[in-house]
PDB file of C-alpha atoms in Angstrom:
ATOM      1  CA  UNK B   1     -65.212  47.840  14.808  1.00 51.00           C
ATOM      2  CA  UNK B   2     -67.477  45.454  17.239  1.00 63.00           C
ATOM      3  CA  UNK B   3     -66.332  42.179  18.161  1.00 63.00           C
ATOM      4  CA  UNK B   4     -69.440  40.731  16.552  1.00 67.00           C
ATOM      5  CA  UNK B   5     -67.344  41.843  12.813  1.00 72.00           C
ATOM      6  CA  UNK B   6     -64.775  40.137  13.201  1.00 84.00           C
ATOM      7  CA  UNK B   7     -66.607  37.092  13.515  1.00 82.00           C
ATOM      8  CA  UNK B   8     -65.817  35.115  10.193  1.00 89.00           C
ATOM      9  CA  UNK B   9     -64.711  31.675  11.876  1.00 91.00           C
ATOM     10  CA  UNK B  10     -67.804  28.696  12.378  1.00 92.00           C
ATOM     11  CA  UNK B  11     -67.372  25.951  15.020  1.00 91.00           C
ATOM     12  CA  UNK B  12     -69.749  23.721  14.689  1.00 93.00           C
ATOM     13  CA  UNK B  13     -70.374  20.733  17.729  1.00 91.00           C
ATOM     14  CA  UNK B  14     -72.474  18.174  17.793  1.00 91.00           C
ATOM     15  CA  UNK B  15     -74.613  17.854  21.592  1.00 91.00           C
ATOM     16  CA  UNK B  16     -76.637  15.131  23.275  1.00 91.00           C
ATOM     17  CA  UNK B  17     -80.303  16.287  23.945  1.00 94.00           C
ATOM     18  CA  UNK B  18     -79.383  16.978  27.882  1.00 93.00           C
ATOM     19  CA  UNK B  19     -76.604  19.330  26.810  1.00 92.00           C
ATOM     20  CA  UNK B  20     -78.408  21.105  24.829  1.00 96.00           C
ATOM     21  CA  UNK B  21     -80.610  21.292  26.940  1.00 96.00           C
ATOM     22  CA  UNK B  22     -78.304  22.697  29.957  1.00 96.00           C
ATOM     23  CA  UNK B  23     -76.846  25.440  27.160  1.00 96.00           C
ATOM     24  CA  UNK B  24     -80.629  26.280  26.763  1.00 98.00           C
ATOM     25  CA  UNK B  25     -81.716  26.911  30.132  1.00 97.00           C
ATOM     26  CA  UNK B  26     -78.422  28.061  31.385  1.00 97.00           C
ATOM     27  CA  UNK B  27     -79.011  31.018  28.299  1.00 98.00           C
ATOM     28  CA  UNK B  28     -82.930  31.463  29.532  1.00 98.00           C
ATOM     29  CA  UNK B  29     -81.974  31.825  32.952  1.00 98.00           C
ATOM     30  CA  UNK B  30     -79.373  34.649  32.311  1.00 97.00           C
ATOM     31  CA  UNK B  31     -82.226  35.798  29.517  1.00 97.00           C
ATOM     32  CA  UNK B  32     -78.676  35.636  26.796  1.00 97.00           C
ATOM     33  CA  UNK B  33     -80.400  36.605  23.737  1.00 98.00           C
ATOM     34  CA  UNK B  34     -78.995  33.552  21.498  1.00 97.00           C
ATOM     35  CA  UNK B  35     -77.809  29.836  21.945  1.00 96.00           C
ATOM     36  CA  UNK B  36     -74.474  31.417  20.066  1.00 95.00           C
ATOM     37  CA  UNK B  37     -74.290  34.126  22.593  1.00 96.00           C
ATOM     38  CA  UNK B  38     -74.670  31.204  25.352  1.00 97.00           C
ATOM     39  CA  UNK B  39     -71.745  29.271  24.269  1.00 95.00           C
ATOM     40  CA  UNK B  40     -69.690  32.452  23.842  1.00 94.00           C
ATOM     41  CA  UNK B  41     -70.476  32.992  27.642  1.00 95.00           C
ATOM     42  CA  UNK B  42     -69.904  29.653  28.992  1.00 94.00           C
ATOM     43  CA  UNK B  43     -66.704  29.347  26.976  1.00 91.00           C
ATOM     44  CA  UNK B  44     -65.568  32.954  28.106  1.00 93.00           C
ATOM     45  CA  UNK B  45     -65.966  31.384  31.563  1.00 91.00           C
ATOM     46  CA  UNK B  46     -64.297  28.026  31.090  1.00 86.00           C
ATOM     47  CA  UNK B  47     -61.217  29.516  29.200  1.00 86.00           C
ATOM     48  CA  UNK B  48     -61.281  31.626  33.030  1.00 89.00           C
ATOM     49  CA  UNK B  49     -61.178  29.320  35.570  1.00 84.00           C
ATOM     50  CA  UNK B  50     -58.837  27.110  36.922  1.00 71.00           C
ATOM     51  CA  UNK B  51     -57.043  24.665  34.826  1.00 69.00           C
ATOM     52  CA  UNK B  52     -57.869  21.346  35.246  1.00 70.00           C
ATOM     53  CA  UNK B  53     -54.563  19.328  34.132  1.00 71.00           C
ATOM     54  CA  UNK B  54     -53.297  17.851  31.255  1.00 77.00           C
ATOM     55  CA  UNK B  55     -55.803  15.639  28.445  1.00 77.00           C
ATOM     56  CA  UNK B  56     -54.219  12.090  28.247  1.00 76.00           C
ATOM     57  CA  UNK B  57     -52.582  10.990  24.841  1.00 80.00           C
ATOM     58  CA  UNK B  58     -55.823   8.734  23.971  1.00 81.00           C
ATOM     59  CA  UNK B  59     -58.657  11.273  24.459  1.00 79.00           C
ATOM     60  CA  UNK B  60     -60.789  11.300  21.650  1.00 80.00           C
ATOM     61  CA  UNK B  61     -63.122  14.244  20.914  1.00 79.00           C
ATOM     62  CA  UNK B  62     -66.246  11.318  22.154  1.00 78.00           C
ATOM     63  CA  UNK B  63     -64.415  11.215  25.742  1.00 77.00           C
ATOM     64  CA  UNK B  64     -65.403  15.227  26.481  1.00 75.00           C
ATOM     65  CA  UNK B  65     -69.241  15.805  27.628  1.00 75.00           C
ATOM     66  CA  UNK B  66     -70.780  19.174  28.679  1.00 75.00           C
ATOM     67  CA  UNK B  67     -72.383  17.396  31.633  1.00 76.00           C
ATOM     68  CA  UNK B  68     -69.520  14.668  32.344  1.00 64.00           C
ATOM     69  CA  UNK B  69     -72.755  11.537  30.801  1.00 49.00           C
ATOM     70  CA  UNK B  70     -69.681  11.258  28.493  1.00 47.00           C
ATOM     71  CA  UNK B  71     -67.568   8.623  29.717  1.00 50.00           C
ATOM     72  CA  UNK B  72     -64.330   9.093  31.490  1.00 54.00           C
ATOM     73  CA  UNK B  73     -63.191  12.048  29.552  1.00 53.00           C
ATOM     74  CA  UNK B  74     -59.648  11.356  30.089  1.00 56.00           C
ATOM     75  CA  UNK B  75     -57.943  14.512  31.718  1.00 56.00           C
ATOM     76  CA  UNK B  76     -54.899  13.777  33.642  1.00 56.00           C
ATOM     77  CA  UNK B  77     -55.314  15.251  37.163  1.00 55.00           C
ATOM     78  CA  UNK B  78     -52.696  18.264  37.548  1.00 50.00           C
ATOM     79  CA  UNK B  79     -52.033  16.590  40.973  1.00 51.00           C
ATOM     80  CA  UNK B  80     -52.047  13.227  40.240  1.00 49.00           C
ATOM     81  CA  UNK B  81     -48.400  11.000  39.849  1.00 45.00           C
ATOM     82  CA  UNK B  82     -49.652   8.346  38.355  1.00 46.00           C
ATOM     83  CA  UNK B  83     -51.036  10.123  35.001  1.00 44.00           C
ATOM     84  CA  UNK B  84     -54.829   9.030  35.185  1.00 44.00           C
TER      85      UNK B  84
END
């Protein structure tokens, strides 16, 4: 059974116009034969690299941007003592 299947779960997000557009050219340049397939890819690769720390108590879904225009998306550095 392919992966593709077992696919029965929909996320749906919402993206300014320059994140889409990154998703777009970033799937053009690797020639990715869908905007779905694109996310899958870019997730596959975030979920892989290097954590980043801990997301304060206040984040709010708003405070996370593909291309950090969002506004002090409020990650806790996994270094940092004082919690900001």
């Amino acid at each position: 059974m392919s992966a593709a299947s077992n696919r029965d779960e929909r996320l749906q997000i919402m993206l300014e116009p320059e994140e889409l557009r990154a998703v777009d050219d970033f799937r053009y340049k690797y020639r990715m034969p869908s905007r779905a397939a694109a996310v899958r890819e870019l997730l596959k690769r975030g979920l892989t690299s290097a954590p980043t720390g801990e997301v304060d108590d206040r984040s709010r879904s708003q405070d996370f941007g593909v291309l950090g225009i969002a506004n002090g998306s409020r990650f806790k550095d996994a270094d940092s003592t004082d919690g900001n």
